[in-house]
Amino acid sequence: MKPSTDLDLNDALMARARRVIPGGVNSPVRAFRAVGGTPRFIARAQGAHMWDANGQRYIDYIGSWGPMILGHGHPAVLEAVRRAAAEGLSFGAPTEREIELAEEILSLVPSMDMVRLVSSGTEAGMSAIRLARGATGRSKIIKFEGCYHGHADALLVKAGSGLATFGNPTSAGVPAEVVQHTLVLEYNNLAQLEEAFALHGDDIAALIMEPIAGNMNFVRATVEFTRRCRELCTRHGALLIYDEVMTGCRVALGSAQSVYARHIPGFAPDLTVMGKVIGGGMPLAAFGGRRDVMEQLAPLGPVYQAGTLSGNPVATACGLATLREIRKPGFFDALAHQTRRLAEGLSAAAAAEGVPFSADCEGGMFGFFLLPELPRNYAQVMKSDGARFNQLFHGLLARGVYIAPALYEAGFVSGAHSDEDIDATLAAAREVFRSLSI
C-alpha cells in the first residue's frame, strides 16, 4: 500500500472541482459532507481495489454503489465493451443486443413478462410510477420513509404530520402540489399500512418499496409485512412495485423477490425497477412487469416514455457480459460466503471491544449499525451513533479500507474480494474498534 504524498492531490483536485462543479461532486454523497474530510479522487481500479490520486490503495466496499459485482476490470466484461465500442457508441435505433439483455433479465426475474431499458434508476422508478398511474387510472402512491427511489419530484418526500397523511417535499424546488398524492408510511409498520388502504384503497395506483432498504444502510422488510403489502395491493387493485435497483441480481441471482418467494408461496410484484448490476457499471437500468401493464407503454399504449440513450449498445454489452458471468454455477454461493465472513467478522470485532454493533447481509450486500440490535425502520436507524461511525469510517479509510462515507448507505462485496481482502479488512476493523472503545 503506497502512503499518501506530502502534496495531497485529493485536496488539490477538490479545490479545483469546487470552482466548476457544485460542491465539487456530481452526486452529493461523494462529497464526504456527512463524515468530514476530503473525498478521494479515484484514478483507477482493478478487482477489489481502487487507487486514489495519491496512489493510495483501498479495499473497495462501495463497488460504484453496487454495480461492480464482479469487481473492477473483469476480463470478459472489458472484452465485451471493447467489441461493442468498436462497432459504434450509439445508434438511436434498435439492436439485437437489447433483445438479448431483455431476455437475460426476464430469465432471471420471472415476475416480469416484458421489460423496458432506460439509463438510470431514477428514470426507471419515475417511469414505473407513471405507468402504474396510467394503467390503473389512479393518482395516489404509497412509499415508505427511508426508502429512496431516485430523485424524481414525486418521490422526494418525507412523512406527513400524522398517521397515513400525505407527505411533504424533502428538496427545494419540489412544490407541495407535486407530492400531494404521495402517502409516506413507516417501513415495517402493519398498522399504518392497513389504515392507509382502509382510507385510500380505491385511489391508490401503486405501492413502491425497497425489499431491503439500502438507503437506510440495510433494513429488511419482514416476511409478514411483505405478504401484507402483496395482499392489500391485490385486494384494492393497486400495483406492487419492487424497487430492486440495489438488490436486483445482487442479493440473489433472482433478486430480492426470489428471497421472499421462499417464504411466501407464489409471491411476485407487479412491476420491478432494476439498475446497477444489470448494467455492470455502465449507465443502464430497467423496469418491467406483467404483460398487460407493460403494454400500456407507448408505442402500444397511452403512457409515454422515451430515451435517446435507452438500450445503448455499449451499456447493453457491459450488462449482458456481467449477467452471464454471475449466473455461472457457484458464483453466488462464494459471494454470499465472503459477505457473511465480513459481516460476522465485523460483529465479532466490535463485540470484543464492547462497541454496540449489529450487522446483516444477503448475497453480496451488507450493512451495519452502531446499535445493539438491527433496526426495522427509519426512526430506529436514526438512533445509530453518527459520531462513532465517522471515527470508524476515517479509521478504516486510513488503513486502506473504503466503506460508504455515510451512516445510512449499504455496502457491497464483489466476486473479486479474496480471503486476504476480508482478513485485512477485519484486522483493520479490530484496530479501529479498539480505539472506539477507549
XYZ file of C-alpha atoms in Angstrom:
438
model
C 0.000 0.000 0.000
C 1.554 3.262 -1.128
C 1.424 6.036 1.515
C -0.003 9.468 0.739
C 2.475 12.033 -0.523
C 3.212 15.318 1.235
C 1.272 17.077 -1.530
C -2.234 15.692 -1.217
C -3.610 15.574 -4.746
C -7.094 14.811 -3.415
C -7.156 18.217 -1.683
C -5.898 19.932 -4.836
C -8.456 18.210 -7.044
C -11.283 19.020 -4.633
C -10.341 22.716 -4.603
C -10.288 22.691 -8.398
C -13.596 20.809 -8.629
C -15.402 23.225 -6.299
C -14.759 26.042 -8.756
C -16.638 24.337 -11.592
C -18.952 21.703 -10.033
C -21.487 22.418 -7.238
C -19.888 21.112 -4.048
C -17.094 19.649 -6.151
C -19.040 16.450 -6.869
C -21.628 15.159 -9.320
C -23.565 13.191 -6.698
C -23.938 14.530 -3.143
C -22.823 11.526 -1.081
C -19.383 11.653 -2.719
C -18.659 14.974 -1.017
C -17.860 13.473 2.444
C -20.128 16.115 3.982
C -21.569 13.574 6.422
C -18.197 12.289 7.642
C -15.903 15.274 7.097
C -12.580 15.378 5.329
C -11.643 15.369 1.666
C -13.159 12.931 -0.839
C -10.773 10.522 -2.501
C -10.454 11.126 -6.227
C -10.124 7.690 -7.764
C -7.552 7.270 -10.518
C -8.047 3.589 -11.316
C -9.471 0.331 -10.009
C -8.852 -3.357 -10.503
C -10.511 -6.345 -8.906
C -11.493 -5.498 -5.324
C -9.196 -2.461 -5.115
C -9.162 1.235 -6.010
C -6.274 3.713 -6.082
C -6.699 7.424 -5.426
C -4.879 10.384 -6.956
C -2.033 9.954 -4.437
C -1.564 6.309 -5.361
C -3.118 5.093 -2.090
C -4.770 1.678 -2.449
C -8.132 0.836 -0.852
C -10.143 -2.348 -0.478
C -13.378 -1.247 -2.132
C -16.729 -1.949 -0.433
C -18.627 0.637 -2.478
C -18.295 -1.061 -5.851
C -19.635 2.027 -7.659
C -22.565 1.814 -5.188
C -23.410 -1.732 -6.221
C -22.857 -2.418 -9.934
C -19.349 -3.909 -9.719
C -20.454 -7.328 -8.561
C -17.601 -8.972 -10.492
C -15.059 -6.449 -9.239
C -13.360 -3.840 -11.387
C -11.930 -4.649 -14.789
C -13.291 -8.168 -15.235
C -11.730 -9.524 -18.456
C -14.972 -10.834 -20.016
C -16.732 -7.537 -19.385
C -13.876 -5.431 -20.727
C -13.685 -7.529 -23.888
C -17.440 -7.217 -24.475
C -17.265 -3.447 -24.042
C -14.267 -3.154 -26.374
C -16.034 -5.093 -29.126
C -19.237 -3.092 -28.733
C -17.437 0.270 -28.723
C -15.613 -0.641 -31.929
C -18.969 -1.346 -33.613
C -20.487 2.004 -32.591
C -21.192 4.054 -29.475
C -24.855 4.863 -30.099
C -27.330 4.408 -32.935
C -30.736 5.689 -31.834
C -32.165 2.567 -33.447
C -32.939 -0.969 -32.233
C -30.155 -3.528 -31.777
C -30.185 -7.288 -31.301
C -28.234 -6.896 -28.064
C -31.158 -5.031 -26.459
C -33.282 -8.115 -27.070
C -30.586 -10.392 -25.671
C -30.265 -8.332 -22.497
C -34.053 -8.161 -22.067
C -34.286 -11.936 -22.479
C -31.490 -12.435 -19.951
C -33.182 -10.205 -17.364
C -36.552 -11.903 -17.833
C -34.981 -15.331 -17.445
C -33.578 -14.285 -14.067
C -36.676 -12.452 -12.788
C -39.748 -14.427 -13.930
C -42.268 -11.982 -12.422
C -41.512 -9.787 -15.448
C -43.106 -10.687 -18.779
C -41.724 -7.623 -20.533
C -39.031 -5.077 -19.726
C -38.007 -1.652 -20.963
C -34.402 -0.470 -20.801
C -33.555 3.053 -19.626
C -30.403 4.848 -18.495
C -30.735 5.360 -14.708
C -32.510 4.042 -11.653
C -34.221 7.396 -11.194
C -35.600 7.217 -14.722
C -36.779 3.642 -14.183
C -38.547 4.452 -10.894
C -40.170 7.587 -12.273
C -41.385 5.695 -15.331
C -42.751 2.787 -13.273
C -44.828 5.215 -11.193
C -46.171 6.911 -14.316
C -47.010 3.533 -15.819
C -48.807 2.416 -12.656
C -50.899 5.573 -12.638
C -51.694 5.239 -16.318
C -52.579 1.553 -16.064
C -54.853 1.979 -13.036
C -56.303 5.420 -13.767
C -55.470 6.425 -10.188
C -53.183 9.092 -8.730
C -52.119 8.152 -5.211
C -48.997 6.176 -4.369
C -47.559 4.755 -1.163
C -43.867 4.864 -0.318
C -42.002 4.250 2.935
C -39.892 6.601 4.995
C -36.206 5.898 4.495
C -36.671 4.198 1.133
C -35.079 6.054 -1.779
C -36.362 5.631 -5.307
C -34.291 8.177 -7.200
C -34.607 11.926 -7.339
C -37.904 12.231 -9.239
C -40.011 15.030 -7.743
C -42.930 12.882 -6.608
C -40.593 10.602 -4.654
C -38.525 13.255 -2.852
C -40.925 13.301 0.035
C -40.877 12.774 3.791
C -43.590 11.617 6.151
C -46.535 13.903 6.827
C -47.520 15.193 10.231
C -49.819 12.340 11.169
C -50.598 8.699 10.574
C -51.390 7.908 6.927
C -51.208 11.569 5.860
C -49.708 12.809 2.645
C -46.054 13.748 2.557
C -44.065 16.953 2.384
C -41.254 17.749 -0.078
C -37.718 16.994 1.109
C -35.987 19.082 -1.550
C -36.196 22.718 -2.528
C -37.703 23.042 -5.965
C -40.382 20.406 -5.356
C -43.798 22.081 -4.983
C -46.114 20.678 -2.345
C -48.655 20.081 -5.115
C -46.294 17.580 -6.744
C -46.219 15.293 -3.682
C -49.822 15.780 -2.640
C -50.700 12.296 -3.901
C -47.787 10.551 -2.140
C -48.502 8.761 1.137
C -45.398 8.158 3.262
C -45.656 5.359 5.811
C -43.261 3.842 8.326
C -41.385 0.827 6.970
C -42.497 -2.477 8.519
C -45.484 -0.803 10.233
C -48.507 -3.038 9.595
C -50.974 -0.759 11.389
C -50.126 2.227 9.172
C -50.277 0.046 6.081
C -53.743 -1.240 6.978
C -55.012 2.254 7.730
C -53.671 3.721 4.514
C -55.513 1.168 2.403
C -58.654 1.473 4.538
C -58.708 5.244 3.939
C -57.448 5.462 0.368
C -57.511 1.968 -1.130
C -59.729 2.796 -4.097
C -57.455 5.691 -5.096
C -54.034 4.039 -4.716
C -52.289 3.354 -8.009
C -49.204 1.720 -6.544
C -47.171 0.863 -3.505
C -43.424 1.197 -4.157
C -40.923 -0.334 -1.770
C -37.334 -1.460 -1.427
C -37.464 -5.078 -0.252
C -34.184 -4.447 1.555
C -33.801 -0.732 2.172
C -30.225 0.041 1.198
C -30.529 3.750 1.815
C -31.188 3.046 5.473
C -27.938 1.046 5.354
C -29.545 -2.426 5.370
C -33.089 -2.871 6.679
C -35.157 -5.851 5.602
C -38.884 -5.801 5.097
C -40.268 -8.548 7.309
C -41.936 -11.507 5.633
C -45.222 -10.622 7.350
C -45.045 -7.017 6.125
C -44.165 -8.091 2.587
C -47.008 -10.590 2.484
C -49.485 -7.954 3.638
C -48.278 -5.423 1.075
C -48.964 -8.010 -1.627
C -52.370 -8.941 -0.229
C -53.598 -5.371 0.156
C -52.419 -4.326 -3.299
C -54.213 -7.308 -4.821
C -57.401 -6.675 -2.848
C -57.583 -2.984 -3.774
C -56.373 -3.198 -7.367
C -53.129 -1.317 -6.726
C -49.827 -2.345 -8.276
C -46.955 -3.548 -6.094
C -43.683 -2.058 -7.371
C -40.444 -3.630 -6.148
C -37.510 -1.249 -6.339
C -34.611 -3.642 -6.888
C -32.100 -1.088 -8.163
C -29.806 -2.065 -5.281
C -30.943 -5.621 -4.625
C -31.520 -6.768 -8.200
C -29.155 -9.652 -9.097
C -27.144 -8.567 -6.039
C -28.717 -10.255 -3.007
C -29.515 -13.333 -5.097
C -29.392 -14.255 -8.767
C -33.180 -13.934 -8.882
C -33.061 -10.684 -6.875
C -34.761 -9.973 -3.536
C -38.158 -11.120 -4.775
C -36.746 -14.644 -5.126
C -35.616 -14.482 -1.476
C -39.121 -13.533 -0.306
C -40.735 -16.111 -2.594
C -39.022 -18.803 -0.498
C -41.213 -17.742 2.438
C -44.337 -16.547 0.596
C -45.526 -19.145 -1.956
C -46.327 -17.566 -5.315
C -45.056 -14.152 -4.284
C -44.336 -11.722 -7.122
C -44.544 -7.948 -7.560
C -46.490 -6.447 -10.448
C -43.643 -4.184 -11.552
C -39.929 -4.297 -10.830
C -37.370 -1.497 -11.079
C -33.769 -2.552 -11.699
C -30.381 -0.930 -12.216
C -26.754 -1.150 -11.073
C -25.774 -4.827 -11.548
C -27.735 -5.255 -14.798
C -25.566 -2.516 -16.319
C -22.289 -3.802 -14.926
C -21.033 -0.281 -14.240
C -22.425 1.470 -17.325
C -25.457 3.837 -17.252
C -28.280 1.316 -17.658
C -31.452 0.494 -15.754
C -34.816 -1.080 -16.493
C -38.392 -1.505 -15.370
C -40.652 -4.389 -16.208
C -43.589 -6.463 -15.123
C -46.861 -8.032 -16.149
C -47.558 -8.012 -19.876
C -50.958 -6.342 -19.543
C -49.376 -3.464 -17.618
C -46.274 -3.092 -19.764
C -48.392 -2.962 -22.923
C -49.783 0.335 -21.663
C -46.434 1.915 -22.638
C -46.007 3.827 -25.895
C -45.938 2.900 -28.726
C -48.528 0.257 -27.757
C -50.418 2.243 -25.138
C -51.103 5.757 -23.874
C -48.308 6.027 -21.249
C -45.393 7.921 -22.768
C -41.777 7.119 -22.015
C -38.701 7.588 -24.213
C -34.923 7.981 -24.033
C -32.267 8.846 -26.594
C -29.668 6.569 -24.994
C -32.037 3.836 -23.769
C -30.583 0.461 -24.686
C -27.209 1.976 -25.529
C -25.139 -0.669 -27.386
C -22.045 -0.339 -25.194
C -24.043 -0.347 -21.943
C -26.048 -3.390 -23.008
C -22.839 -5.239 -23.888
C -21.449 -4.478 -20.432
C -24.645 -5.570 -18.679
C -25.063 -8.718 -20.730
C -21.492 -9.856 -20.078
C -21.945 -9.199 -16.347
C -25.172 -11.187 -16.084
C -23.669 -14.120 -17.984
C -20.778 -14.237 -15.521
C -22.821 -14.049 -12.326
C -25.138 -16.856 -13.386
C -22.235 -19.294 -13.578
C -22.539 -22.159 -11.050
C -21.195 -21.347 -7.607
C -20.797 -17.607 -8.094
C -23.470 -16.536 -5.609
C -22.536 -19.198 -3.071
C -18.987 -17.858 -3.000
C -20.140 -14.235 -2.940
C -22.541 -14.838 -0.054
C -19.829 -16.711 1.870
C -17.402 -13.796 1.678
C -20.093 -11.286 2.606
C -21.108 -13.342 5.657
C -17.463 -13.618 6.703
C -17.196 -9.843 6.579
C -20.449 -9.110 8.439
C -19.846 -11.744 11.124
C -16.212 -10.720 11.498
C -17.118 -7.067 11.983
C -19.700 -8.033 14.607
C -17.160 -10.154 16.463
C -14.540 -7.388 16.337
C -16.979 -4.863 17.790
C -18.217 -7.266 20.470
C -14.644 -7.950 21.598
C -14.234 -4.256 22.384
C -17.702 -3.730 23.851
C -18.851 -1.470 21.000
C -22.627 -1.627 20.350
C -22.910 -3.064 16.852
C -25.249 -5.077 14.643
C -24.842 -6.285 11.067
C -26.826 -8.097 8.412
C -26.212 -9.284 4.879
C -27.766 -11.098 1.926
C -25.875 -12.267 -1.128
C -23.295 -9.580 -1.897
C -24.939 -6.745 0.040
C -24.334 -5.904 3.695
C -24.979 -3.212 6.267
C -24.174 -2.442 9.877
C -25.281 -0.145 12.658
C -23.682 1.136 15.828
C -26.692 -0.200 17.678
C -27.085 -3.357 19.790
C -29.982 -4.630 17.639
C -30.857 -4.384 13.956
C -33.379 -1.607 13.281
C -36.659 -2.190 11.440
C -37.477 1.358 10.314
C -36.039 4.806 9.679
C -36.675 6.154 13.175
C -34.687 3.302 14.697
C -31.894 3.704 12.135
C -31.560 7.354 13.144
C -30.541 6.262 16.652
C -27.255 4.839 15.338
C -24.174 6.613 16.694
C -23.177 9.059 13.946
C -20.102 10.464 15.687
C -18.718 6.981 16.296
C -19.461 5.995 12.711
C -17.398 8.930 11.458
C -14.473 7.723 13.595
C -14.935 4.217 12.230
C -15.087 5.457 8.637
C -11.913 7.520 8.874
C -10.107 4.845 10.887
C -10.802 2.270 8.176
C -10.004 4.711 5.381
C -6.616 5.488 6.934
C -5.943 1.736 6.954
C -6.863 1.268 3.303
C -10.496 0.145 3.649
C -13.114 2.177 1.769
C -16.695 1.861 3.026
C -19.584 4.182 2.202
C -18.946 7.718 3.542
C -22.410 7.877 5.068
C -24.059 6.206 8.035
C -27.154 5.255 6.032
C -25.687 3.511 2.967
C -25.306 -0.226 2.398
C -22.010 -1.822 1.406
C -21.153 -4.277 -1.341
C -18.817 -7.221 -1.711
C -17.712 -8.427 -5.151
C -16.627 -11.731 -6.591
C -13.114 -10.319 -6.654
C -12.841 -9.931 -2.864
C -10.367 -12.572 -1.718
C -9.874 -14.182 1.675
C -6.876 -11.889 2.085
C -9.047 -8.816 1.430
C -11.587 -9.875 4.046
C -8.843 -10.758 6.553
C -7.122 -7.389 6.029
C -10.439 -5.584 6.469
C -11.196 -7.373 9.729
C -7.692 -6.721 11.047
C -8.151 -3.006 10.325
C -11.586 -3.064 11.951
C -10.231 -4.640 15.122
C -7.707 -1.819 15.452
C -10.368 0.842 14.909
C -12.901 -0.733 17.288
C -10.179 -0.852 19.924
C -9.796 2.917 19.635
C -13.581 3.426 19.704
C -13.897 1.575 22.983
C -11.482 3.902 24.803
